[in-house]
Coordinates of C-alpha atoms and ligand atoms in Angstrom, one line a residue:
X85 CA 151.7 -97.0 -1.6
X86 CA 148.9 -95.0 0.0
X87 CA 148.0 -95.7 3.7
X88 CA 144.5 -95.9 4.9
X89 CA 142.9 -94.0 7.9
X90 CA 141.0 -97.2 8.9
X91 CA 142.4 -100.6 8.6
X92 CA 140.2 -103.5 9.5
X93 CA 142.0 -106.7 10.4
X94 CA 139.9 -109.8 10.3
X95 CA 140.6 -113.6 9.8
X96 CA 139.0 -113.5 6.3
X97 CA 138.9 -110.9 3.6
X98 CA 135.5 -109.7 2.7
X99 CA 135.8 -111.4 -0.8
X100 CA 136.0 -114.9 -2.1
X101 CA 138.3 -116.1 -4.8
X102 CA 136.1 -117.2 -7.8
X103 CA 136.6 -118.0 -11.4
X104 CA 135.9 -114.9 -13.6
X105 CA 134.0 -115.1 -16.9
X106 CA 137.2 -115.5 -19.0
X107 CA 138.5 -118.4 -16.7
X108 CA 140.8 -116.1 -14.9
X109 CA 140.7 -115.9 -11.1
X110 CA 138.5 -113.0 -9.8
X111 CA 137.2 -111.6 -6.4
X112 CA 133.6 -111.6 -5.4
X113 CA 132.2 -109.9 -2.3
X114 CA 131.3 -112.6 0.3
X115 CA 127.9 -112.4 1.9
X116 CA 129.0 -112.5 5.5
X117 CA 127.5 -110.3 8.1
X118 CA 130.7 -108.6 9.3
X119 CA 131.2 -107.4 5.7
X120 CA 127.8 -105.6 5.7
X121 CA 128.4 -104.4 9.2
X122 CA 131.6 -102.5 8.3
X123 CA 130.8 -101.6 4.7
X124 CA 129.5 -98.2 5.5
X125 CA 132.4 -97.3 7.8
X126 CA 134.7 -98.6 5.3
X127 CA 133.4 -96.4 2.5
X128 CA 133.2 -93.2 4.7
X129 CA 136.6 -93.6 6.2
X130 CA 138.9 -94.5 3.3
X131 CA 139.4 -97.9 4.6
X132 CA 141.7 -101.0 4.0
X133 CA 141.1 -104.6 5.1
X134 CA 143.8 -107.2 6.0
X135 CA 142.7 -110.7 6.0
X136 CA 143.3 -114.3 4.6
X137 CA 142.1 -114.8 1.1
X138 CA 140.5 -118.1 1.7
X139 CA 142.8 -120.4 -0.2
X140 CA 146.0 -121.9 1.3
X141 CA 149.4 -120.6 -0.1
X142 CA 147.7 -117.8 -2.0
X143 CA 150.3 -115.1 -2.7
X144 CA 148.7 -112.0 -4.0
X145 CA 149.6 -108.5 -3.7
X146 CA 147.3 -105.9 -2.0
X147 CA 144.5 -104.8 -4.6
X148 CA 141.7 -102.4 -4.9
X149 CA 138.1 -103.5 -4.6
X150 CA 135.1 -101.4 -4.5
X151 CA 137.1 -98.4 -3.5
X152 CA 138.9 -100.0 -0.7
X153 CA 142.3 -101.7 -0.4
X154 CA 142.4 -105.3 0.4
X155 CA 145.5 -106.8 1.8
X156 CA 145.7 -110.6 1.6
X157 CA 147.7 -112.4 4.3
X158 CA 149.2 -115.6 3.0
X159 CA 148.6 -118.8 5.2
X160 CA 150.1 -122.2 4.5
X161 CA 148.3 -125.5 5.0
X162 CA 150.3 -125.9 8.3
X163 CA 149.3 -122.4 9.4
X164 CA 145.6 -123.3 8.7
X165 CA 145.8 -126.6 10.5
X166 CA 147.6 -125.1 13.7
X167 CA 146.5 -121.5 13.9
X168 CA 142.9 -121.7 12.4
X169 CA 141.6 -125.3 13.0
X170 CA 143.9 -125.8 15.9
X171 CA 144.4 -122.9 18.4
X172 CA 141.4 -120.9 17.0
X173 CA 138.8 -123.5 16.6
X174 CA 140.2 -126.4 18.7
X175 CA 141.3 -124.4 21.7
X176 CA 139.7 -120.9 22.0
X177 CA 136.4 -121.6 20.5
X178 CA 135.4 -124.4 22.8
X179 CA 137.0 -122.8 25.9
X180 CA 135.2 -119.5 25.3
X181 CA 132.0 -121.3 24.8
X182 CA 132.0 -122.7 28.3
X183 CA 133.8 -125.9 27.3
X184 CA 130.7 -127.5 25.7
X185 CA 133.4 -129.5 23.8
X186 CA 136.7 -130.2 25.4
X187 CA 139.4 -127.6 24.4
X188 CA 142.8 -128.9 23.5
X189 CA 145.9 -127.3 24.6
X190 CA 148.8 -127.9 22.2
X191 CA 152.0 -125.9 22.4
X192 CA 152.6 -126.3 18.6
X193 CA 149.2 -124.7 18.0
X194 CA 150.0 -121.8 20.2
X195 CA 153.3 -121.3 18.5
X196 CA 151.5 -121.0 15.2
X197 CA 148.9 -118.6 16.6
X198 CA 151.5 -116.1 17.8
X199 CA 153.4 -116.5 14.4
X200 CA 150.2 -115.9 12.4
X201 CA 148.9 -113.1 14.6
X202 CA 152.3 -111.3 14.0
X203 CA 151.8 -111.5 10.2
X204 CA 148.4 -110.0 10.4
X205 CA 149.9 -107.2 12.8
X206 CA 152.8 -106.4 10.5
X207 CA 150.3 -106.1 7.4
X208 CA 148.2 -103.7 9.4
X209 CA 151.0 -101.7 10.7
X210 CA 152.4 -101.3 7.1
X211 CA 149.1 -100.1 5.6
X212 CA 147.6 -97.7 8.3
X213 CA 148.1 -94.0 8.0
X214 CA 149.9 -91.8 10.7
X215 CA 147.6 -91.4 13.6
X216 CA 145.1 -93.8 11.9
X217 CA 142.7 -96.5 13.4
X218 CA 143.2 -100.2 13.4
X219 CA 140.1 -102.2 14.1
X220 CA 140.8 -106.0 15.0
X221 CA 138.1 -108.5 14.7
X222 CA 137.5 -111.4 16.8
X223 CA 139.2 -114.4 18.7
X224 CA 141.5 -115.6 16.0
X225 CA 143.5 -112.4 16.4
X226 CA 143.6 -111.6 20.2
X227 CA 147.4 -111.0 20.1
X228 CA 147.2 -108.4 17.2
X229 CA 146.3 -105.3 19.2
X230 CA 149.5 -105.5 21.4
X231 CA 151.7 -106.3 18.3
X232 CA 150.4 -103.3 16.3
X233 CA 150.9 -101.1 19.3
X234 CA 154.6 -102.0 19.4
X235 CA 155.0 -101.5 15.8
X236 CA 152.9 -98.3 15.5
X237 CA 152.5 -96.5 18.8
X238 CA 151.0 -93.5 16.9
X239 CA 147.7 -95.4 16.0
X240 CA 144.5 -96.0 17.9
X241 CA 143.5 -99.5 18.2
X242 CA 140.1 -101.2 18.7
X243 CA 139.2 -104.8 19.2
X244 CA 135.8 -106.4 18.9
X245 CA 135.1 -109.9 20.3
X246 CA 132.4 -111.5 18.5
X247 CA 132.0 -114.6 20.8
X248 CA 131.5 -115.0 24.6
X249 CA 134.4 -114.1 27.0
X250 CA 134.2 -117.0 29.6
X251 CA 134.2 -116.8 33.4
X252 CA 137.5 -116.5 35.1
X253 CA 137.4 -120.3 36.4
X254 CA 137.3 -121.3 32.7
X255 CA 139.6 -118.7 31.2
X256 CA 142.2 -119.7 33.9
X257 CA 142.6 -123.0 32.3
X258 CA 144.4 -121.5 29.2
X259 CA 148.2 -122.0 29.7
X260 CA 148.7 -118.7 27.8
X261 CA 146.2 -116.7 29.6
X262 CA 148.4 -113.9 30.5
X263 CA 149.7 -113.4 27.0
X264 CA 146.2 -113.3 25.7
X265 CA 145.2 -110.6 28.2
X266 CA 148.2 -108.6 27.4
X267 CA 147.5 -109.0 23.6
X268 CA 143.9 -107.6 24.0
X269 CA 145.0 -104.9 26.2
X270 CA 147.1 -103.4 23.5
X271 CA 143.7 -102.0 22.3
X272 CA 142.5 -98.6 23.5
X273 CA 138.9 -100.1 23.2
X274 CA 137.9 -103.8 23.7
X275 CA 134.4 -104.4 22.6
X276 CA 132.2 -107.3 23.8
X277 CA 128.6 -108.5 23.0
X278 CA 127.1 -108.6 26.4
X279 CA 127.8 -106.6 29.6
X280 CA 128.5 -110.1 31.3
X281 CA 131.4 -110.7 28.8
X282 CA 133.0 -107.3 29.5
X283 CA 132.6 -108.2 33.2
X284 CA 134.3 -111.6 32.8
X285 CA 137.2 -109.9 31.0
X286 CA 137.7 -107.3 33.7
X287 CA 137.6 -110.1 36.5
X288 CA 140.4 -112.0 34.6
X289 CA 142.4 -108.8 34.4
X290 CA 142.0 -108.0 38.2
X291 CA 142.9 -111.7 39.1
X292 CA 145.7 -112.4 36.8
X293 CA 147.4 -109.1 36.2
X294 CA 146.1 -107.1 39.2
X295 CA 145.4 -104.0 37.2
X296 CA 142.8 -101.7 38.7
X297 CA 139.3 -101.6 36.9
X298 CA 136.7 -98.9 37.4
X299 CA 133.5 -98.9 35.5
X300 CA 134.2 -99.5 31.9
X301 CA 138.0 -98.7 32.3
X302 CA 141.1 -100.5 33.1
X303 CA 144.4 -98.8 34.0
X304 CA 147.3 -100.5 32.4
X305 CA 150.7 -99.6 33.7
X306 CA 153.4 -98.9 30.9
X307 CA 157.1 -99.4 30.9
X308 CA 157.6 -95.6 31.0
X309 CA 156.1 -95.7 34.6
X310 CA 153.0 -94.2 33.4
X311 CA 149.7 -95.6 32.6
X312 CA 147.2 -96.1 29.8
X313 CA 143.5 -96.4 30.2
X314 CA 141.8 -99.1 28.1
X315 CA 137.9 -99.1 27.7
X316 CA 136.3 -102.6 27.9
X317 CA 132.6 -102.6 27.4
X318 CA 129.6 -104.1 25.5
X319 CA 128.5 -103.1 22.0
X320 CA 125.9 -105.6 21.1
X321 CA 126.3 -106.3 17.4
X322 CA 123.3 -106.2 15.1
X323 CA 122.1 -106.6 11.4
X324 CA 121.4 -104.3 8.5
X325 CA 117.7 -104.3 9.5
X326 CA 116.4 -102.2 6.5
X327 CA 118.2 -104.6 4.1
X328 CA 116.1 -107.6 5.5
X329 CA 113.0 -105.6 5.6
X330 CA 113.5 -104.7 1.9
X331 CA 114.0 -108.3 1.0
X332 CA 110.9 -109.3 2.9
X333 CA 108.9 -107.0 0.9
X334 CA 110.1 -108.3 -2.4
X335 CA 107.1 -109.8 -4.3
X336 CA 109.3 -112.8 -5.7
X337 CA 110.5 -113.5 -2.1
X338 CA 106.9 -113.3 -0.7
X339 CA 105.8 -115.7 -3.5
X340 CA 108.6 -118.1 -2.6
X341 CA 107.7 -118.1 1.0
X342 CA 104.1 -119.0 0.1
X343 CA 105.3 -121.8 -2.1
X344 CA 107.6 -123.2 0.6
X345 CA 104.7 -123.1 3.1
X346 CA 102.5 -125.0 0.8
X347 CA 104.9 -127.7 -0.1
X348 CA 105.8 -128.2 3.5
X349 CA 102.1 -128.8 4.1
X350 CA 101.8 -129.2 7.7
X351 CA 99.8 -126.6 9.9
X352 CA 102.9 -125.1 11.6
X353 CA 106.4 -124.7 10.2
X354 CA 109.2 -124.5 12.8
X355 CA 112.6 -123.4 11.5
X356 CA 116.2 -123.6 12.7
X357 CA 119.0 -121.9 11.0
X358 CA 122.5 -122.4 12.2
X359 CA 126.0 -123.2 11.3
X360 CA 126.6 -126.8 12.0
X361 CA 128.3 -126.1 15.4
X362 CA 127.9 -127.8 18.7
X363 CA 127.4 -124.4 20.4
X364 CA 124.0 -123.9 18.5
X365 CA 122.1 -126.5 20.4
X366 CA 120.8 -128.4 17.4
X367 CA 121.0 -131.8 19.1
X368 CA 119.0 -130.5 22.2
X369 CA 116.4 -129.0 19.8
X370 CA 116.1 -132.4 17.9
X371 CA 115.8 -134.4 21.0
X372 CA 113.0 -132.0 22.4
X373 CA 111.2 -132.2 19.0
X374 CA 111.7 -136.0 18.7
X375 CA 110.1 -136.4 22.2
X376 CA 107.2 -134.2 21.5
X377 CA 106.3 -136.6 18.5
X378 CA 106.9 -139.6 20.6
X379 CA 104.6 -138.4 23.4
X380 CA 102.0 -137.6 20.8
X381 CA 101.8 -133.9 21.7
X382 CA 102.6 -133.0 18.1
X383 CA 101.3 -135.2 15.3
X384 CA 102.6 -135.5 11.8
X385 CA 100.4 -133.2 10.0
X386 CA 100.5 -130.5 12.7
X387 CA 104.1 -129.5 12.4
X388 CA 107.3 -129.9 10.4
X389 CA 110.7 -128.8 11.5
X390 CA 113.0 -127.4 8.8
X391 CA 116.6 -127.4 10.0
X392 CA 119.2 -125.6 8.0
X393 CA 122.6 -126.6 9.1
X394 CA 125.1 -124.7 6.9
X395 CA 128.5 -126.6 6.5
X396 CA 131.2 -125.3 8.9
X397 CA 134.7 -126.2 9.9
X398 CA 134.8 -129.7 8.3
X399 CA 138.5 -130.0 9.1
X400 CA 137.8 -130.0 12.9
X401 CA 137.2 -133.6 14.3
X402 CA 134.4 -132.3 16.8
X403 CA 132.5 -131.0 13.9
X404 CA 132.7 -134.3 11.9
X405 CA 131.4 -136.1 15.1
X406 CA 128.6 -133.6 15.5
X407 CA 127.4 -134.0 12.0
X408 CA 127.4 -137.9 12.2
X409 CA 125.4 -137.6 15.4
X410 CA 122.8 -135.0 14.2
X411 CA 122.2 -136.9 10.9
X412 CA 121.7 -140.2 12.8
X413 CA 119.2 -138.4 15.0
X414 CA 117.3 -136.9 12.1
X415 CA 117.2 -140.2 10.3
X416 CA 115.8 -141.9 13.4
X417 CA 113.1 -139.4 14.1
X418 CA 112.1 -139.3 10.3
X419 CA 112.2 -143.1 10.3
X420 CA 109.8 -143.3 13.3
X421 CA 107.4 -140.4 12.8
X422 CA 107.4 -139.4 9.0
X423 CA 104.7 -140.6 6.9
X424 CA 104.5 -140.9 3.0
X425 CA 102.7 -137.4 3.1
X426 CA 104.5 -135.8 6.0
X427 CA 108.2 -135.4 6.8
X428 CA 108.9 -134.7 10.5
X429 CA 112.2 -133.0 10.0
X430 CA 113.5 -131.6 6.8
X431 CA 117.2 -131.4 7.4
X432 CA 119.4 -129.4 5.0
X433 CA 123.2 -129.6 5.3
X434 CA 123.7 -126.7 2.7
X435 CA 124.4 -123.0 2.4
X436 CA 121.7 -120.8 0.8
X437 CA 121.4 -117.4 -0.8
X438 CA 120.1 -114.6 1.6
X439 CA 116.9 -114.3 -0.5
X440 CA 116.0 -118.0 0.3
X441 CA 116.8 -117.4 4.0
X442 CA 114.3 -114.5 4.0
X443 CA 111.7 -116.6 2.3
X444 CA 112.2 -119.2 5.1
X445 CA 111.9 -116.7 7.8
X446 CA 108.7 -115.4 6.3
X447 CA 107.3 -119.0 6.0
X448 CA 108.2 -119.9 9.6
X449 CA 105.6 -119.8 12.2
X450 CA 108.0 -120.5 15.0
X451 CA 111.8 -119.8 14.9
X452 CA 114.0 -121.9 17.2
X453 CA 117.3 -120.5 18.4
X454 CA 118.4 -122.7 21.2
X455 CA 122.1 -122.2 21.4
X456 CA 123.9 -123.6 24.4
X457 CA 126.2 -120.5 24.3
X458 CA 126.3 -117.8 21.6
X459 CA 128.0 -114.5 21.5
X460 CA 125.0 -112.8 20.0
X461 CA 123.1 -114.7 17.3
X462 CA 122.1 -112.8 14.3
X463 CA 119.6 -115.3 13.0
X464 CA 117.3 -114.3 15.9
X465 CA 117.5 -110.6 15.0
X466 CA 117.1 -111.4 11.2
X467 CA 113.8 -113.3 11.9
X468 CA 112.4 -110.5 13.9
X469 CA 113.3 -107.9 11.4
X470 CA 111.4 -109.6 8.6
X471 CA 108.2 -110.1 10.4
X472 CA 106.6 -106.9 9.3
X473 CA 103.0 -108.1 10.1
X474 CA 104.1 -108.9 13.8
X475 CA 103.2 -112.6 13.5
X476 CA 105.5 -115.5 14.4
X477 CA 107.1 -116.7 17.6
X478 CA 110.8 -116.5 18.5
X479 CA 112.0 -119.3 21.0
X480 CA 115.3 -118.0 22.2
X481 CA 118.1 -119.5 24.4
X482 CA 118.8 -117.4 27.3
X483 CA 122.6 -118.2 26.7
X484 CA 122.5 -116.3 23.5
X485 CA 123.7 -112.7 23.6
X486 CA 120.5 -111.6 21.9
X487 CA 118.5 -112.6 24.9
X488 CA 119.7 -109.4 26.6
X489 CA 117.7 -107.2 24.1
X490 CA 115.0 -109.7 23.0
X491 CA 113.4 -110.3 26.4
X492 CA 110.1 -110.6 24.8
X493 CA 111.0 -113.9 23.1
X494 CA 110.0 -117.1 24.7
X495 CA 113.3 -117.6 26.6
X496 CA 114.5 -121.2 27.1
X497 CA 117.3 -123.0 29.0
X498 CA 118.1 -125.6 26.3
X499 CA 119.7 -127.9 28.7
X500 CA 116.2 -128.4 30.2
X501 CA 114.6 -130.7 27.6
X502 CA 111.2 -130.9 29.5
X503 CA 111.2 -127.0 29.8
X504 CA 112.0 -126.7 26.1
X505 CA 109.2 -129.2 25.0
X506 CA 106.7 -127.0 26.9
X507 CA 107.9 -123.8 25.4
X508 CA 107.8 -125.3 22.0
X509 CA 104.1 -126.3 22.4
X510 CA 103.5 -122.8 23.7
X511 CA 105.1 -121.3 20.7
X512 CA 103.0 -123.6 18.4
X513 CA 99.8 -122.8 20.2
X514 CA 100.3 -119.0 20.9
X515 CA 97.4 -116.9 20.1
X516 CA 98.0 -114.2 17.4
X517 CA 97.4 -111.2 19.8
X518 CA 100.3 -112.4 22.1
X519 CA 102.6 -113.1 19.0
X520 CA 101.8 -109.5 17.9
X521 CA 102.5 -107.9 21.4
X522 CA 105.8 -109.7 21.8
X523 CA 106.9 -109.3 18.2
X524 CA 106.2 -105.6 18.2
X525 CA 108.4 -105.1 21.2
X526 CA 111.3 -107.1 19.6
X527 CA 111.1 -105.4 16.2
X528 CA 111.3 -101.9 17.8
X529 CA 114.5 -103.1 19.5
X530 CA 116.1 -104.6 16.3
X531 CA 115.1 -101.7 14.1
X532 CA 116.3 -99.0 16.5
X533 CA 119.6 -100.7 17.2
X534 CA 120.8 -101.8 13.7
X535 CA 124.4 -102.6 12.7
X536 CA 125.1 -98.9 11.6
X537 CA 124.4 -97.9 15.2
X538 CA 126.8 -100.5 16.5
X539 CA 129.5 -99.4 14.4
X540 CA 128.8 -95.6 15.2
X541 CA 129.0 -96.3 18.9
X542 CA 132.3 -98.1 18.7
X543 CA 133.8 -95.4 16.5
X544 CA 132.4 -92.7 18.8
X545 CA 134.4 -94.2 21.7
X546 CA 137.5 -94.4 19.4
X547 CA 137.2 -90.8 18.6
X548 CA 136.9 -89.9 22.4
X549 CA 140.2 -91.8 22.9
X550 CA 141.8 -89.8 20.1
X551 CA 140.5 -86.5 21.5
X552 CA 142.0 -87.4 25.0
X553 CA 145.2 -88.3 23.4
X554 CA 145.5 -85.2 21.3
X555 CA 144.7 -83.0 24.3
X556 CA 147.4 -84.6 26.6
Ligands
GDG214 C1 129.5 -115.2 15.3 C2 129.2 -115.5 16.7 C3 127.7 -113.5 16.7 C4 123.8 -119.0 8.1 N1 123.6 -119.9 7.3 C5 123.3 -119.3 6.1 C6 123.5 -117.9 6.3 N2 123.8 -117.7 7.6 C7 124.0 -116.3 8.1 C8 122.9 -116.0 9.0 C9 123.6 -115.0 10.0 C10 125.0 -115.5 10.0 O1 125.2 -116.4 8.9 C11 125.3 -116.3 11.3 O2 125.4 -115.5 12.3 P1 125.2 -116.0 13.8 O3 125.2 -114.7 14.8 O4 123.9 -116.7 14.0 O5 126.4 -117.0 14.2 P2 128.0 -117.2 13.9 O6 128.2 -117.6 12.6 O7 128.4 -118.2 15.0 O8 128.7 -115.8 14.3 C12 127.7 -115.0 17.0 C13 128.2 -113.3 15.3 O9 129.5 -113.8 15.1 C14 128.4 -111.8 15.0 O10 129.1 -111.1 15.9 O11 126.3 -113.2 16.7 O12 127.4 -115.3 18.3 O13 129.2 -116.8 17.0 O14 123.6 -113.7 9.4 O15 121.8 -115.5 8.4 N3 123.4 -117.0 5.3 C15 123.3 -117.4 4.2 N4 123.1 -118.8 3.8 C16 123.2 -119.6 4.8 O16 123.0 -120.9 4.5 N5 123.0 -116.6 3.0

């Protein structure tokens, strides 16, 4: 079997298993952001992709898809319960998002995480070419870099962390904190969203492992009494801005945006688009909005909040509780403040095609991104990208990574409900000239720093590592 120069390792494959026209199972490209992000790199580099196929117990041999080799990793129901819903989404996700929900530390989950990480690492090691590059994605696979290094010392390894890396005092709670750091340090380049995340990672390394750090580098001792330099720095991820702009210019999507606007009816349309996740601050947003209605600062016909909450992790208890809580709040607010003509909150627990998302972005006067903690938040960047006429207001949490680049948004602290209410009013009332000034600055940022640039800057640093290695 041929081996690939680049092997991406991610929890999920970039395809979904669907039923083909003849009733046979087939694969269809999934619309996720990471897929678009890595598409160009994959095509140019003869890439392979290692990941789970999306169904438990699926045993499928590696296969070609769109010119790339896809390598399915099989996960049993127990693996999914303990490695995915358990350790990844019940331990690491809440711990790394500043314990907004309480992380659970279970030894059986950890054992599954180690076991499954090894399976991914073995698949990557088997399919990467001599001297090739393995690029590991995200918190479900933090041990893979070190495991690949042990199996294939000849390859260069990168890791990108899509979610925040927490402050030392929180990270230190993790019973397996050293193993996780050792796992990540198997990479040559460890990438984070924000400068602050890279800083937190380096601090944990100094405190727990006592390895020296300088600038973006960490010096890791090796068994041969030598040392290895690991780069740890920020590479803020982005979107395929040109794709969003193209969609925003399509006549059918513009028409759809107009129709949505008319159907909603009220003077201002405020929009929230999030996975239904406790990190996204949906409850805080609803509370602020409900109080604005209660205080009479917003009246029924003046505004409508459209909240898309796409279904997420239904197998994790905290997500079931969150859904109940949000749906009860929406029902209460609508019961109290909707009229026969106006609905205060239009809540949609559904996923939508990208075209519909763009139509919603175009229809929205105000976009609310009020995450309590978020690695980056691509929704904020997508909204900015489609606002070609420089209208619209972005309300953005200072706890989302995007706030580092989008300082011209109306920044909010979502924990401060009074403050958030004032900012929401400011957004609704903002004059067009101010909207344009802010939006222009933000659009320049997003358009100049698209996902292609993100990929290129990571790969440039990988090339640099390779050059150094070849020279020594
Ligand atoms: C993680 C980090 C980081 C959402 N609902 C629908 C839909 N979406 C799309 C959005 C956006 C993406 O999903 C969500 O990305 P976010 O960045 O907002 O959030 P996470 O899913 O939590 O992603 C995050 C990201 O990784 C990348 O590194 O920014 O901080 O948590 O693209 O548009 N897309 C469609 N239908 C939906 O209903 N088509």
